[in-house]
Amino acid sequence: MKKTDIKALYDNKEALTGNEVVVAGWVKSCRGNGSFGFIDLTDGTCFKTLQVVFSKDKLENFDIIEKVNTGSSIMCKGKIVLTPENKQPFEMQAEEVTVINATDSEYPLQKKKHSLEFLREIAYLRPRANLFNAVFRVRSKLAYLLHEFFENEGFVHVHTPLLTSSDCEGGSELFRVTTQNIYEEEKKFSPEDELFGKKVYLSPTGQLEGETCAFAFGKIYTFGPSFRAENSNTTRHVNEFWHLEPEVCFMNLDELMTLEEKMMKYIISNIIQKCPDEMQFFNNFVDKGLLDRLNNVINNEFGRVTYTEAIDILSKNNDKFEFPVKWGSDIQTEHERYLAEVIFKKPVFVTDYPKEIKAFYMKQNEDGKTVRACDLLFPGIGEVTGGSERETDYDKLANHMKTLGLKEEDYWWYMNLRKFGSVEHSGFGLGFERILMYITGVSNIRDVILFPRTPNNCEF
Ligand code: 4AD
Ligand code: MG
């Protein structure tokens, strides 16, 4: 007999009532006495579980129940019965239970509640815990919704390389990739020894390569992992994160922010509809105000403030910060959160940063001091996207690179884009884990990515 998904049972419960079906999955719990009991069964096809009722008179092989432990994989055959008076709308009356693989007392997920720290140590099992099951399904749907949004907007999805020889973001530290035994004593770098004939790194962004395709398709985006070798132990940094980067021709900074806001509202309103059980779970058990907060984001216009205005506001509150601000200083997480949480109480774009603290490719303003950058800050998180209008003037770009100590010849092909049909263009990078944190209410980035890569942590 063919196995039926638990999701299909929920979707067609009336039609399936009275039918005999087979389900297979993993035991969340099993309780009962010597003659009667319940199995709470999941098969991963939906967040909801199936209640399997067993009793001595209906279940032929009743003795098997002693092996139906939490975490065991089992198969059950039985009839579907509607139970509108109960918490779950229907249940299965088991006629046959098969244990595929029984767990024993070593199975770590016995108890209902474990600390997040403990669950990180058993990251290979945590997708089975309710919180992570909800997080990773939402993660999957969110990726789908982002693809759907950009597809609807007419973007072409391009796959940019993960190995690169250029450092696009300047400040970001890079992971070197080499086939050489770098631990050999006195081993010096020599291009002839290298597979690529030069120094190569894991890419911190797909932007530069993405820009090449923007000039072919007009609107593109890349979506993949980015790598940053920084030694930051914070709740919002990982060394390997997923990065969505659109790049759009004939678009200025204001239009870019409008696109970002539209994207955010699209994914947030749709995720609430697509994952109602998971979102309700987060609202009940992670953050009681979550759904209100998300609805607020959907229904209100995002704030927009220039860096100079933001510094004005922040410097009046310098007594509240560990790092006081002044014009020219970087805006740190504590300042970002203060702006979004206390001042604006909603997502806010900060624009026109000093050119010294931003990347080389950003378009310079007339004032000679600032660049057309925009960071989108979310309450509770801080920076979720970073973007800019790009410098299209060859000479300005070359001069700026010189002052930053970058060699023009290392970026020859990127520079050539400014000679071969260059147009106004803009783009941004979305930290996929950061927006996932906001949408789920989960406060540590390590808990929204399958196997987090952070300093001293690469076990799985
Ligand atoms: O602000 P960033 O460094 O911008 C870029 O890389 C540009 N090339 C993007 C572009 O214009 N195409 O990174 C973009 C976003 C940040 O806003 C943040 O959300 C996320 O990537 N991010 C990280 N997320 C998790 N861990 C880290 N270490 C991150 N570094 C950046
Ligand atoms: Mg940034």
Coordinates of C-alpha atoms and ligand atoms in Angstrom, one line a residue:
M1 CA 0.0 0.0 0.0
K2 CA 1.3 3.4 -0.9
K3 CA 2.4 5.8 1.9
T4 CA 0.3 9.0 2.3
D5 CA 1.8 12.3 3.4
I6 CA 0.5 13.7 6.7
K7 CA 0.0 17.0 4.9
A8 CA -2.2 15.2 2.4
L9 CA -4.3 13.9 5.3
Y10 CA -4.8 17.5 6.6
D11 CA -5.6 18.8 3.1
N12 CA -8.2 16.0 2.4
K13 CA -9.3 14.8 5.8
E14 CA -13.0 14.7 4.9
A15 CA -12.4 12.7 1.7
L16 CA -10.1 10.3 3.5
T17 CA -12.4 9.7 6.5
G18 CA -13.0 5.9 6.9
N19 CA -10.2 5.1 4.5
E20 CA -7.4 2.9 5.4
V21 CA -4.0 4.6 4.8
V22 CA -0.3 4.1 5.5
V23 CA 1.8 6.8 7.0
A24 CA 5.5 6.7 7.9
G25 CA 7.7 9.0 9.9
W26 CA 9.3 9.7 13.3
V27 CA 7.8 9.4 16.7
K28 CA 7.6 12.7 18.6
S29 CA 6.1 11.0 21.7
C30 CA 4.3 7.9 22.7
R31 CA 2.3 7.5 25.8
G32 CA -0.2 4.9 27.0
N33 CA -0.9 2.1 29.3
G34 CA -1.0 -1.6 28.8
S35 CA -4.0 -1.6 26.6
F36 CA -4.4 1.8 25.0
G37 CA -2.3 4.9 24.0
F38 CA -1.3 7.6 21.5
I39 CA 1.7 8.2 19.2
D40 CA 2.4 11.7 18.1
L41 CA 3.9 11.2 14.6
T42 CA 5.6 13.6 12.2
D43 CA 6.8 12.9 8.6
G44 CA 8.1 16.4 7.9
T45 CA 5.6 17.1 5.2
C46 CA 3.9 19.8 7.4
F47 CA 4.5 21.3 10.9
K48 CA 1.4 19.5 12.2
T49 CA 1.7 16.0 13.6
L50 CA -0.7 13.0 13.3
Q51 CA -2.2 11.5 16.3
V52 CA -2.1 7.7 16.0
V53 CA -4.3 5.9 18.5
F54 CA -3.6 2.3 19.4
S55 CA -5.5 -0.2 21.4
K56 CA -5.1 -3.9 22.2
D57 CA -8.3 -4.9 20.4
K58 CA -7.5 -3.1 17.1
L59 CA -3.7 -3.3 16.9
E60 CA -2.7 -6.8 15.9
N61 CA 1.0 -6.6 17.0
F62 CA 0.4 -4.6 20.2
D63 CA 3.8 -5.7 21.7
I64 CA 5.7 -3.6 19.2
I65 CA 4.6 -0.5 21.1
E66 CA 7.5 -0.9 23.6
K67 CA 9.9 -0.1 20.8
V68 CA 8.0 3.0 19.7
N69 CA 10.3 5.4 21.4
T70 CA 10.8 9.1 20.8
G71 CA 12.8 9.5 17.6
S72 CA 12.1 6.0 16.3
S73 CA 11.1 5.7 12.6
I74 CA 7.9 3.8 12.2
M75 CA 5.2 2.9 9.7
C76 CA 1.5 2.8 10.7
K77 CA -1.5 1.4 8.8
G78 CA -5.0 2.3 10.0
K79 CA -8.3 4.1 9.4
I80 CA -8.7 7.9 9.5
V81 CA -11.5 9.1 11.9
L82 CA -12.7 12.6 12.3
T83 CA -12.5 14.0 15.9
P84 CA -14.0 17.5 15.7
E85 CA -14.4 17.7 19.4
N86 CA -10.7 17.2 20.0
K87 CA -7.6 19.4 19.7
Q88 CA -6.6 17.7 16.4
P89 CA -9.4 17.4 13.8
F90 CA -8.8 13.8 13.0
E91 CA -6.7 10.8 14.1
M92 CA -5.6 7.4 12.9
Q93 CA -6.8 4.2 14.5
A94 CA -3.8 1.9 14.2
E95 CA -4.3 -1.6 12.9
E96 CA -0.6 -2.3 12.1
V97 CA 2.6 -0.6 13.4
T98 CA 6.1 -1.4 12.0
V99 CA 9.2 -0.2 13.7
I100 CA 11.8 0.7 11.0
N101 CA 14.6 1.8 13.3
A102 CA 14.2 2.0 17.0
T103 CA 16.0 4.6 19.1
D104 CA 17.3 3.8 22.5
S105 CA 17.9 5.9 25.6
E106 CA 21.0 7.5 23.9
Y107 CA 18.8 9.5 21.6
P108 CA 19.4 13.1 22.8
L109 CA 16.1 14.7 21.9
Q110 CA 14.0 12.8 24.5
K111 CA 12.8 15.8 26.5
K112 CA 10.5 18.4 25.1
K113 CA 12.7 21.4 26.1
H114 CA 16.4 21.8 25.6
S115 CA 18.5 24.9 25.7
L116 CA 19.5 26.5 22.3
E117 CA 23.2 26.1 23.3
F118 CA 22.7 22.3 23.8
L119 CA 20.9 22.0 20.5
R120 CA 23.8 23.8 18.7
E121 CA 26.0 21.0 20.0
I122 CA 23.7 18.4 18.3
A123 CA 23.1 20.5 15.2
Y124 CA 22.9 17.3 13.2
L125 CA 19.7 16.4 15.0
R126 CA 18.1 19.8 15.7
P127 CA 16.0 20.1 12.5
R128 CA 13.8 17.5 14.2
A129 CA 13.2 19.8 17.2
N130 CA 10.0 22.0 16.7
L131 CA 11.8 25.3 16.7
F132 CA 14.3 24.3 14.1
N133 CA 11.8 22.4 12.0
A134 CA 9.8 25.6 11.8
V135 CA 12.9 27.8 11.1
F136 CA 14.2 25.6 8.3
R137 CA 10.8 25.3 6.6
V138 CA 10.4 29.1 6.7
R139 CA 13.9 29.4 5.4
S140 CA 13.0 27.2 2.4
K141 CA 9.8 29.1 1.7
L142 CA 11.5 32.4 2.1
A143 CA 14.1 31.5 -0.5
Y144 CA 11.3 30.5 -2.8
L145 CA 9.4 33.7 -2.2
L146 CA 12.5 35.8 -3.0
H147 CA 13.0 33.9 -6.3
E148 CA 9.3 34.4 -7.0
F149 CA 9.5 38.1 -6.3
F150 CA 12.5 38.7 -8.6
E151 CA 11.0 36.4 -11.3
N152 CA 7.8 38.5 -11.2
E153 CA 9.8 41.7 -11.5
G154 CA 11.6 40.4 -14.6
F155 CA 15.0 39.7 -13.1
V156 CA 17.4 37.2 -14.5
H157 CA 19.0 34.9 -11.9
V158 CA 22.8 34.5 -12.4
H159 CA 25.2 32.3 -10.6
T160 CA 28.4 34.2 -9.7
P161 CA 31.6 32.4 -8.7
L162 CA 32.5 31.5 -5.1
L163 CA 36.3 31.7 -5.9
T164 CA 37.6 35.2 -6.6
S165 CA 40.9 37.1 -6.9
S166 CA 39.4 40.5 -5.9
D167 CA 38.5 41.9 -2.6
C168 CA 35.3 43.8 -3.3
E169 CA 34.2 44.9 0.1
G170 CA 37.6 46.2 1.2
G171 CA 37.1 45.9 5.0
S172 CA 36.0 42.3 4.8
E173 CA 38.7 39.8 5.6
L174 CA 39.0 36.9 3.1
F175 CA 39.6 33.2 3.3
R176 CA 42.6 32.3 1.2
V177 CA 42.1 29.2 -1.0
T178 CA 45.2 27.3 -2.1
T179 CA 46.4 23.9 -3.0
Q180 CA 49.8 24.6 -1.5
N181 CA 50.9 23.2 1.8
I182 CA 51.0 26.5 3.6
Y183 CA 52.2 24.9 6.8
E184 CA 55.5 23.8 5.3
E185 CA 58.2 25.9 6.8
E186 CA 59.6 28.8 4.7
K187 CA 56.9 28.2 2.1
K188 CA 56.6 31.5 0.3
F189 CA 53.9 32.6 -2.0
S190 CA 54.8 32.1 -5.6
P191 CA 52.3 32.5 -8.5
E192 CA 53.8 29.5 -10.4
D193 CA 52.9 27.1 -7.5
E194 CA 49.3 28.2 -7.4
L195 CA 46.6 26.4 -9.3
F196 CA 45.2 29.7 -10.5
G197 CA 48.6 31.4 -10.9
K198 CA 47.6 34.0 -8.4
K199 CA 46.1 34.5 -4.9
V200 CA 42.5 33.4 -4.7
Y201 CA 39.9 33.7 -2.0
L202 CA 36.4 32.6 -1.1
S203 CA 34.2 35.5 -2.4
P204 CA 32.7 37.9 0.2
T205 CA 30.1 39.0 -2.4
G206 CA 28.9 38.2 -5.9
Q207 CA 28.4 41.9 -6.7
L208 CA 31.2 42.7 -9.1
E209 CA 30.5 39.6 -11.3
G210 CA 26.8 40.3 -11.0
E211 CA 27.3 43.8 -12.4
T212 CA 28.8 42.3 -15.6
C213 CA 25.4 40.6 -16.2
A214 CA 23.4 43.7 -15.3
F215 CA 24.8 45.3 -18.4
A216 CA 23.5 42.3 -20.4
F217 CA 20.0 41.7 -18.9
G218 CA 19.2 45.1 -17.2
K219 CA 18.0 43.5 -14.0
I220 CA 19.8 40.5 -12.4
Y221 CA 20.2 39.0 -9.0
T222 CA 22.6 36.4 -7.5
F223 CA 21.8 34.2 -4.5
G224 CA 24.4 32.1 -2.8
P225 CA 26.9 31.8 0.0
S226 CA 29.3 34.6 0.8
F227 CA 32.4 34.2 3.0
R228 CA 33.9 36.7 5.6
A229 CA 36.9 35.6 7.6
E230 CA 36.4 38.2 10.3
N231 CA 36.8 37.0 13.9
S232 CA 33.4 38.3 15.1
N233 CA 31.6 36.5 17.9
T234 CA 28.3 38.3 17.7
T235 CA 24.7 37.1 17.5
R236 CA 24.4 38.4 13.9
H237 CA 27.7 37.4 12.2
V238 CA 28.6 34.1 10.7
N239 CA 31.7 33.4 8.5
E240 CA 29.5 31.8 5.8
F241 CA 26.2 33.4 5.1
W242 CA 23.7 33.4 2.3
H243 CA 23.6 36.5 0.3
L244 CA 21.0 37.8 -2.2
E245 CA 22.3 40.5 -4.4
P246 CA 20.2 42.3 -7.1
E247 CA 21.8 44.7 -9.6
V248 CA 19.6 47.0 -11.7
C249 CA 20.5 49.3 -14.6
F250 CA 18.8 52.7 -15.1
M251 CA 18.0 52.8 -11.4
N252 CA 19.0 55.4 -8.8
L253 CA 19.3 55.2 -5.1
D254 CA 15.7 56.3 -4.3
E255 CA 14.3 53.7 -6.7
L256 CA 16.6 51.1 -5.2
M257 CA 15.2 51.7 -1.8
T258 CA 11.6 51.5 -3.2
L259 CA 12.5 48.1 -4.7
E260 CA 13.9 46.9 -1.4
E261 CA 10.8 48.0 0.5
K262 CA 8.6 46.3 -2.0
M263 CA 10.6 43.1 -1.7
M264 CA 10.5 43.1 2.1
K265 CA 6.8 43.6 2.2
Y266 CA 6.2 40.9 -0.4
I267 CA 8.2 38.2 1.4
I268 CA 6.9 39.1 4.8
S269 CA 3.2 39.2 3.9
N270 CA 3.5 36.0 1.9
I271 CA 5.5 34.1 4.5
I272 CA 2.7 34.7 7.0
Q273 CA 0.2 33.2 4.5
K274 CA 2.5 30.3 3.3
C275 CA 3.6 29.1 6.8
P276 CA 0.7 29.9 9.1
D277 CA 1.5 27.1 11.6
E278 CA 5.2 27.9 11.8
M279 CA 4.6 31.6 12.2
Q280 CA 2.0 31.0 14.9
F281 CA 4.5 28.8 16.7
F282 CA 7.1 31.6 16.7
N283 CA 4.5 34.0 17.9
N284 CA 3.5 31.7 20.8
F285 CA 6.9 30.4 21.9
V286 CA 9.7 32.7 20.6
D287 CA 8.3 36.3 20.6
K288 CA 4.7 37.1 21.6
G289 CA 4.7 40.3 19.6
L290 CA 6.1 38.8 16.4
L291 CA 3.0 38.8 14.1
D292 CA 2.0 42.4 15.2
R293 CA 5.5 43.5 14.5
L294 CA 5.5 41.9 11.1
N295 CA 2.1 43.4 10.2
N296 CA 3.4 46.8 11.2
V297 CA 6.3 46.4 8.7
I298 CA 3.8 45.4 5.9
N299 CA 1.5 48.3 6.7
N300 CA 3.9 51.2 7.2
E301 CA 6.3 53.1 5.0
F302 CA 9.9 52.5 5.9
G303 CA 11.8 55.5 7.3
R304 CA 14.6 57.3 5.3
V305 CA 17.3 59.4 6.9
T306 CA 20.7 60.6 5.7
Y307 CA 23.8 59.5 7.6
T308 CA 24.4 63.2 8.6
E309 CA 20.8 63.5 10.0
A310 CA 21.3 60.2 11.8
I311 CA 24.5 61.3 13.4
D312 CA 22.7 64.5 14.6
I313 CA 20.1 62.4 16.3
L314 CA 22.5 59.8 17.7
S315 CA 25.1 62.3 19.0
K316 CA 22.4 63.9 21.1
N317 CA 22.1 60.5 22.8
N318 CA 25.8 59.6 23.1
D319 CA 25.5 59.0 26.8
K320 CA 23.5 55.9 26.0
F321 CA 26.2 54.3 23.8
E322 CA 29.3 52.3 24.5
F323 CA 30.8 53.9 21.4
P324 CA 29.8 57.6 21.1
V325 CA 29.4 58.8 17.5
K326 CA 30.6 61.8 15.6
W327 CA 30.4 62.6 11.9
G328 CA 32.8 60.3 10.1
S329 CA 32.5 57.4 12.5
D330 CA 31.0 54.1 11.5
I331 CA 27.4 53.4 12.7
Q332 CA 27.6 50.3 15.0
T333 CA 24.9 47.8 15.8
E334 CA 24.0 49.7 19.0
H335 CA 23.4 52.9 17.0
E336 CA 21.6 51.1 14.2
R337 CA 19.2 49.5 16.7
Y338 CA 18.7 52.8 18.5
L339 CA 17.6 54.4 15.3
A340 CA 15.3 51.6 14.2
E341 CA 13.9 50.7 17.7
V342 CA 13.7 54.0 19.6
I343 CA 13.7 56.8 17.0
F344 CA 11.8 55.3 14.0
K345 CA 10.2 52.3 15.6
K346 CA 10.2 50.6 12.1
P347 CA 12.7 49.7 9.4
V348 CA 14.7 52.7 8.3
F349 CA 17.1 53.4 5.4
V350 CA 20.2 55.3 6.3
T351 CA 21.7 57.0 3.2
D352 CA 24.7 59.0 2.0
Y353 CA 27.5 57.8 4.3
P354 CA 31.0 59.3 4.4
K355 CA 33.0 57.8 1.5
E356 CA 35.9 56.7 3.8
I357 CA 33.7 54.1 5.6
K358 CA 32.1 52.6 2.5
A359 CA 33.3 50.4 -0.4
F360 CA 35.2 51.8 -3.5
Y361 CA 32.5 51.2 -6.0
M362 CA 29.8 53.5 -4.5
K363 CA 28.8 56.7 -6.4
Q364 CA 30.2 59.9 -5.0
N365 CA 27.9 62.8 -4.2
E366 CA 28.5 66.3 -5.4
D367 CA 29.7 67.3 -1.8
G368 CA 32.9 65.3 -2.4
K369 CA 32.5 63.8 1.1
T370 CA 29.6 61.3 0.9
V371 CA 28.6 58.4 -1.3
R372 CA 25.1 57.2 -2.5
A373 CA 24.9 54.3 -0.1
C374 CA 21.9 52.9 1.7
D375 CA 21.8 50.5 4.6
L376 CA 18.4 49.2 5.7
L377 CA 18.2 48.8 9.5
F378 CA 15.5 46.7 11.2
P379 CA 14.4 46.9 14.8
G380 CA 16.1 44.2 16.9
I381 CA 18.6 43.3 14.2
G382 CA 20.3 46.4 12.8
E383 CA 21.7 46.2 9.2
V384 CA 19.8 43.7 7.1
T385 CA 20.8 45.1 3.6
G386 CA 23.6 47.2 2.4
G387 CA 23.4 48.8 -1.0
S388 CA 24.4 51.8 -3.2
E389 CA 24.2 53.5 -6.5
R390 CA 27.4 52.5 -8.3
E391 CA 30.1 54.9 -9.5
T392 CA 29.8 55.1 -13.3
D393 CA 32.5 57.7 -14.0
Y394 CA 35.8 55.9 -14.9
D395 CA 38.1 58.7 -13.6
K396 CA 36.2 59.2 -10.3
L397 CA 36.3 55.4 -9.7
A398 CA 40.0 55.2 -10.5
N399 CA 40.8 58.1 -8.2
H400 CA 38.8 56.7 -5.4
M401 CA 40.5 53.3 -5.8
K402 CA 43.9 55.0 -5.6
T403 CA 43.1 56.7 -2.4
L404 CA 42.0 53.4 -0.9
G405 CA 45.2 51.7 -2.0
L406 CA 43.5 49.4 -4.6
K407 CA 45.2 48.7 -7.9
E408 CA 43.3 49.5 -11.0
E409 CA 44.9 46.6 -12.9
D410 CA 43.4 44.1 -10.4
Y411 CA 40.0 45.3 -11.4
W412 CA 40.6 45.9 -15.1
W413 CA 37.5 44.1 -16.3
Y414 CA 35.3 45.9 -13.7
M415 CA 36.8 49.2 -14.8
N416 CA 36.1 48.4 -18.5
L417 CA 32.4 48.1 -17.7
R418 CA 32.6 51.9 -17.3
K419 CA 33.9 52.3 -20.8
F420 CA 31.7 49.8 -22.7
G421 CA 28.1 51.1 -22.5
S422 CA 28.0 52.1 -18.9
V423 CA 24.7 53.4 -17.4
E424 CA 23.4 54.5 -14.0
H425 CA 22.9 51.4 -11.9
S426 CA 22.3 50.3 -8.3
G427 CA 22.2 47.2 -6.2
F428 CA 22.1 45.9 -2.7
G429 CA 23.0 42.8 -0.7
L430 CA 20.5 41.1 1.6
G431 CA 21.8 39.0 4.5
F432 CA 19.4 36.1 4.2
E433 CA 20.0 34.9 7.8
R434 CA 19.4 38.4 9.1
I435 CA 16.0 38.8 7.6
L436 CA 15.2 35.2 8.7
M437 CA 16.0 36.2 12.2
Y438 CA 13.6 39.1 12.0
I439 CA 10.8 37.0 10.5
T440 CA 11.1 34.2 13.0
G441 CA 12.0 36.3 16.1
V442 CA 15.0 34.0 16.7
S443 CA 17.7 36.2 18.2
N444 CA 20.9 34.3 17.4
I445 CA 22.0 33.9 13.8
R446 CA 23.5 30.5 14.7
D447 CA 19.9 29.2 15.1
V448 CA 18.6 30.1 11.6
I449 CA 21.4 28.4 9.5
L450 CA 21.8 24.6 9.4
F451 CA 25.5 24.4 10.4
P452 CA 26.7 27.8 11.5
R453 CA 30.3 28.6 10.6
T454 CA 31.7 30.9 13.4
P455 CA 35.2 31.2 15.0
N456 CA 36.2 27.8 16.5
N457 CA 33.1 26.1 15.2
C458 CA 33.1 23.9 12.1
E459 CA 32.1 20.5 13.6
F460 CA 29.5 19.3 11.2
Ligands
4AD1 O1 27.0 45.3 3.5 P1 27.6 44.2 2.8 O2 29.0 43.9 3.1 O3 27.5 44.6 1.2 C1 28.0 43.9 0.2 O4 28.6 42.8 0.3 C2 27.6 44.5 -1.1 N1 28.5 43.9 -2.2 C3 26.2 44.2 -1.4 C4 25.8 44.7 -2.8 O5 25.6 45.9 -2.9 N2 25.5 43.9 -3.7 O6 26.8 42.9 2.9 C5 25.4 42.8 2.6 C6 24.6 42.2 3.7 C7 24.6 43.0 5.0 O7 23.7 44.0 5.0 C8 24.3 41.8 6.0 O8 22.9 41.7 6.0 C9 24.9 40.6 5.3 O9 25.1 40.9 4.0 N3 26.1 40.2 6.0 C10 26.3 39.2 6.9 N4 25.4 38.4 7.4 C11 25.8 37.5 8.3 N5 27.1 37.4 8.7 C12 28.0 38.2 8.2 N6 29.3 38.1 8.6 C13 27.6 39.2 7.2 N7 28.3 40.2 6.5 C14 27.3 40.8 5.8
MG2 MG 27.2 46.7 5.0

